[in-house]
mmCIF file of N, CA and C in Angstrom:
data_model
loop_
_atom_site.group_PDB
_atom_site.id
_atom_site.type_symbol
_atom_site.label_atom_id
_atom_site.label_comp_id
_atom_site.label_asym_id
_atom_site.label_seq_id
_atom_site.Cartn_x
_atom_site.Cartn_y
_atom_site.Cartn_z
ATOM 1 N N UNK A 298 72.476 -46.704 -17.566
ATOM 2 C CA UNK A 298 73.284 -45.265 -18.090
ATOM 3 C C UNK A 298 72.545 -45.079 -19.292
ATOM 4 N N UNK A 299 72.166 -43.769 -19.919
ATOM 5 C CA UNK A 299 71.321 -42.821 -20.534
ATOM 6 C C UNK A 299 72.692 -41.777 -21.270
ATOM 7 N N UNK A 300 72.493 -41.443 -22.400
ATOM 8 C CA UNK A 300 72.974 -39.868 -22.878
ATOM 9 C C UNK A 300 71.582 -39.712 -23.631
ATOM 10 N N UNK A 301 72.069 -37.914 -23.345
ATOM 11 C CA UNK A 301 70.921 -36.936 -23.323
ATOM 12 C C UNK A 301 72.065 -35.601 -24.346
ATOM 13 N N UNK A 302 71.409 -35.385 -25.012
ATOM 14 C CA UNK A 302 71.898 -34.173 -25.969
ATOM 15 C C UNK A 302 71.245 -32.967 -25.101
ATOM 16 N N UNK A 303 72.263 -32.225 -24.856
ATOM 17 C CA UNK A 303 71.961 -30.724 -24.208
ATOM 18 C C UNK A 303 71.862 -29.577 -24.978
ATOM 19 N N UNK A 304 71.319 -28.541 -24.643
ATOM 20 C CA UNK A 304 71.730 -27.282 -24.926
ATOM 21 C C UNK A 304 71.974 -26.268 -23.812
ATOM 22 N N UNK A 305 73.084 -25.599 -23.891
ATOM 23 C CA UNK A 305 72.925 -24.767 -22.691
ATOM 24 C C UNK A 305 73.413 -23.168 -23.144
ATOM 25 N N UNK A 306 72.776 -22.133 -22.441
ATOM 26 C CA UNK A 306 73.341 -20.748 -22.705
ATOM 27 C C UNK A 306 74.212 -20.119 -21.533
ATOM 28 N N UNK A 307 75.201 -19.587 -21.861
ATOM 29 C CA UNK A 307 76.320 -19.986 -20.943
ATOM 30 C C UNK A 307 77.044 -18.164 -20.720
ATOM 31 N N UNK A 308 77.538 -17.450 -19.920
ATOM 32 C CA UNK A 308 77.688 -16.091 -19.560
ATOM 33 C C UNK A 308 79.125 -16.616 -20.353
ATOM 34 N N UNK A 309 79.325 -15.382 -21.139
ATOM 35 C CA UNK A 309 80.842 -15.174 -21.665
ATOM 36 C C UNK A 309 81.980 -15.284 -20.186
ATOM 37 N N UNK A 310 83.126 -15.461 -19.768
ATOM 38 C CA UNK A 310 83.839 -14.962 -18.796
ATOM 39 C C UNK A 310 85.237 -13.914 -19.386
ATOM 40 N N UNK A 311 85.811 -13.883 -18.292
ATOM 41 C CA UNK A 311 87.122 -12.786 -18.381
ATOM 42 C C UNK A 311 88.238 -13.785 -19.695
ATOM 43 N N UNK A 312 88.431 -14.984 -19.005
ATOM 44 C CA UNK A 312 88.900 -15.840 -19.781
ATOM 45 C C UNK A 312 89.072 -16.956 -20.396
ATOM 46 N N UNK A 313 89.353 -17.501 -21.256
ATOM 47 C CA UNK A 313 88.849 -18.860 -21.880
ATOM 48 C C UNK A 313 88.742 -20.152 -20.646
ATOM 49 N N UNK A 314 89.832 -20.104 -19.559
ATOM 50 C CA UNK A 314 90.042 -21.419 -18.669
ATOM 51 C C UNK A 314 88.785 -20.873 -17.709
ATOM 52 N N UNK A 315 88.527 -19.566 -17.610
ATOM 53 C CA UNK A 315 87.050 -19.208 -16.627
ATOM 54 C C UNK A 315 85.840 -19.886 -17.569
ATOM 55 N N UNK A 316 85.695 -19.395 -18.941
ATOM 56 C CA UNK A 316 84.716 -19.911 -19.489
ATOM 57 C C UNK A 316 84.803 -21.240 -19.735
ATOM 58 N N UNK A 317 85.551 -22.345 -19.418
ATOM 59 C CA UNK A 317 85.647 -23.413 -19.638
ATOM 60 C C UNK A 317 85.181 -23.975 -18.560
ATOM 61 N N UNK A 318 85.694 -23.434 -17.388
ATOM 62 C CA UNK A 318 85.103 -23.740 -15.941
ATOM 63 C C UNK A 318 83.484 -23.541 -15.907
ATOM 64 N N UNK A 319 83.125 -22.566 -16.226
ATOM 65 C CA UNK A 319 81.941 -22.348 -16.342
ATOM 66 C C UNK A 319 80.762 -23.119 -16.918
ATOM 67 N N UNK A 320 81.350 -23.413 -18.470
ATOM 68 C CA UNK A 320 80.979 -24.937 -19.225
ATOM 69 C C UNK A 320 80.730 -25.758 -18.665
ATOM 70 N N UNK A 321 81.800 -26.523 -17.848
ATOM 71 C CA UNK A 321 81.926 -27.612 -17.355
ATOM 72 C C UNK A 321 80.854 -27.786 -16.027
ATOM 73 N N UNK A 322 81.050 -26.629 -15.603
ATOM 74 C CA UNK A 322 80.110 -26.809 -13.886
ATOM 75 C C UNK A 322 78.586 -26.456 -14.259
ATOM 76 N N UNK A 323 78.339 -25.850 -15.717
ATOM 77 C CA UNK A 323 76.483 -26.011 -16.037
ATOM 78 C C UNK A 323 76.357 -27.645 -16.493
ATOM 79 N N UNK A 324 77.255 -27.768 -17.262
ATOM 80 C CA UNK A 324 77.344 -29.173 -18.010
ATOM 81 C C UNK A 324 77.066 -30.455 -16.816
ATOM 82 N N UNK A 325 77.510 -30.516 -15.808
ATOM 83 C CA UNK A 325 77.610 -31.302 -14.391
ATOM 84 C C UNK A 325 76.179 -31.622 -13.690
ATOM 85 N N UNK A 326 75.758 -30.381 -13.786
ATOM 86 C CA UNK A 326 74.435 -30.418 -13.156
ATOM 87 C C UNK A 326 73.415 -31.537 -13.951
ATOM 88 N N UNK A 327 73.527 -31.808 -15.430
ATOM 89 C CA UNK A 327 72.963 -32.597 -16.392
ATOM 90 C C UNK A 327 73.378 -33.800 -16.174
ATOM 91 N N UNK A 328 74.597 -34.194 -16.087
ATOM 92 C CA UNK A 328 75.381 -35.492 -16.105
ATOM 93 C C UNK A 328 76.570 -35.432 -16.355
ATOM 94 N N UNK A 329 77.367 -36.515 -16.523
ATOM 95 C CA UNK A 329 78.773 -36.389 -17.374
ATOM 96 C C UNK A 329 78.772 -36.103 -18.288
ATOM 97 N N UNK A 330 79.468 -34.908 -18.576
ATOM 98 C CA UNK A 330 79.861 -34.285 -20.085
ATOM 99 C C UNK A 330 80.703 -35.881 -21.042
ATOM 100 N N UNK A 331 79.678 -36.075 -22.212
ATOM 101 C CA UNK A 331 81.326 -37.074 -22.653
ATOM 102 C C UNK A 331 81.554 -36.270 -23.678
ATOM 103 N N UNK A 332 81.271 -34.893 -24.395
ATOM 104 C CA UNK A 332 81.938 -34.056 -25.524
ATOM 105 C C UNK A 332 80.706 -32.826 -25.386
ATOM 106 N N UNK A 333 81.282 -31.464 -25.411
ATOM 107 C CA UNK A 333 80.337 -30.341 -25.919
ATOM 108 C C UNK A 333 81.420 -29.760 -26.782
ATOM 109 N N UNK A 334 80.948 -28.273 -26.922
ATOM 110 C CA UNK A 334 80.709 -27.431 -28.279
ATOM 111 C C UNK A 334 80.462 -26.422 -27.757
ATOM 112 N N UNK A 335 80.774 -24.923 -28.176
ATOM 113 C CA UNK A 335 80.460 -23.710 -28.527
ATOM 114 C C UNK A 335 80.001 -23.749 -29.479
ATOM 115 N N UNK A 336 78.577 -23.469 -30.214
ATOM 116 C CA UNK A 336 78.021 -23.450 -31.130
ATOM 117 C C UNK A 336 77.620 -22.041 -31.983
ATOM 118 N N UNK A 337 77.844 -21.297 -31.040
ATOM 119 C CA UNK A 337 77.450 -19.898 -31.547
ATOM 120 C C UNK A 337 77.725 -19.063 -29.805
ATOM 121 N N UNK A 338 78.022 -17.590 -30.087
ATOM 122 C CA UNK A 338 78.494 -16.658 -29.857
ATOM 123 C C UNK A 338 77.483 -15.276 -29.858
ATOM 124 N N UNK A 339 76.695 -14.712 -28.902
ATOM 125 C CA UNK A 339 75.981 -13.884 -29.080
ATOM 126 C C UNK A 339 76.572 -12.584 -27.933
ATOM 127 N N UNK A 340 77.120 -11.832 -29.115
ATOM 128 C CA UNK A 340 78.275 -10.986 -28.498
ATOM 129 C C UNK A 340 77.229 -9.578 -27.871
ATOM 130 N N UNK A 341 76.144 -9.433 -28.178
ATOM 131 C CA UNK A 341 75.305 -8.741 -27.836
ATOM 132 C C UNK A 341 74.810 -8.845 -26.276
ATOM 133 N N UNK A 342 74.552 -10.045 -26.051
ATOM 134 C CA UNK A 342 74.108 -10.773 -24.469
ATOM 135 C C UNK A 342 75.165 -11.106 -23.767
ATOM 136 N N UNK A 343 76.318 -11.253 -24.389
ATOM 137 C CA UNK A 343 77.311 -11.425 -23.812
ATOM 138 C C UNK A 343 77.107 -13.058 -23.304
ATOM 139 N N UNK A 344 77.125 -13.965 -24.127
ATOM 140 C CA UNK A 344 76.456 -15.446 -23.561
ATOM 141 C C UNK A 344 76.825 -16.473 -24.691
ATOM 142 N N UNK A 345 77.030 -17.266 -24.974
ATOM 143 C CA UNK A 345 77.454 -18.654 -25.728
ATOM 144 C C UNK A 345 76.516 -19.926 -26.031
ATOM 145 N N UNK A 346 76.198 -20.656 -26.181
ATOM 146 C CA UNK A 346 75.431 -21.186 -26.969
ATOM 147 C C UNK A 346 76.164 -22.787 -26.810
ATOM 148 N N UNK A 347 75.894 -23.240 -26.027
ATOM 149 C CA UNK A 347 76.763 -24.871 -25.776
ATOM 150 C C UNK A 347 76.148 -26.136 -26.006
ATOM 151 N N UNK A 348 76.222 -26.836 -26.550
ATOM 152 C CA UNK A 348 75.864 -28.027 -27.208
ATOM 153 C C UNK A 348 76.615 -29.495 -26.343
ATOM 154 N N UNK A 349 75.515 -30.185 -25.955
ATOM 155 C CA UNK A 349 76.757 -31.262 -24.927
ATOM 156 C C UNK A 349 75.695 -32.635 -25.276
ATOM 157 N N UNK A 350 77.003 -33.644 -25.243
ATOM 158 C CA UNK A 350 76.075 -35.162 -25.112
ATOM 159 C C UNK A 350 76.447 -35.186 -23.652
ATOM 160 N N UNK A 351 75.291 -35.925 -22.806
ATOM 161 C CA UNK A 351 75.953 -36.164 -21.289
ATOM 162 C C UNK A 351 75.675 -37.563 -21.258
ATOM 163 N N UNK A 352 76.207 -38.246 -20.230
ATOM 164 C CA UNK A 352 75.606 -39.403 -19.676
ATOM 165 C C UNK A 352 74.551 -39.432 -18.486
ATOM 166 N N UNK A 353 73.709 -39.913 -18.164
ATOM 167 C CA UNK A 353 72.959 -40.000 -16.856
ATOM 168 C C UNK A 353 72.927 -41.722 -16.617
ATOM 169 N N UNK A 354 73.498 -41.609 -14.861
ATOM 170 C CA UNK A 354 72.957 -43.337 -14.453
ATOM 171 C C UNK A 354 71.889 -43.295 -14.325
#
């Protein structure tokens, strides 16, 4: 098992719970998320940048 640091751009959603689901779904594509954080929000693009640490088997 290895860990990877990744950055993803996620479109903002209508509600916080929808945003959390969108982030988790995107991170699952890269591996199993250990932790993640929204590090910036671009209001003009209506997106946010997420940094995460994931494990890959």
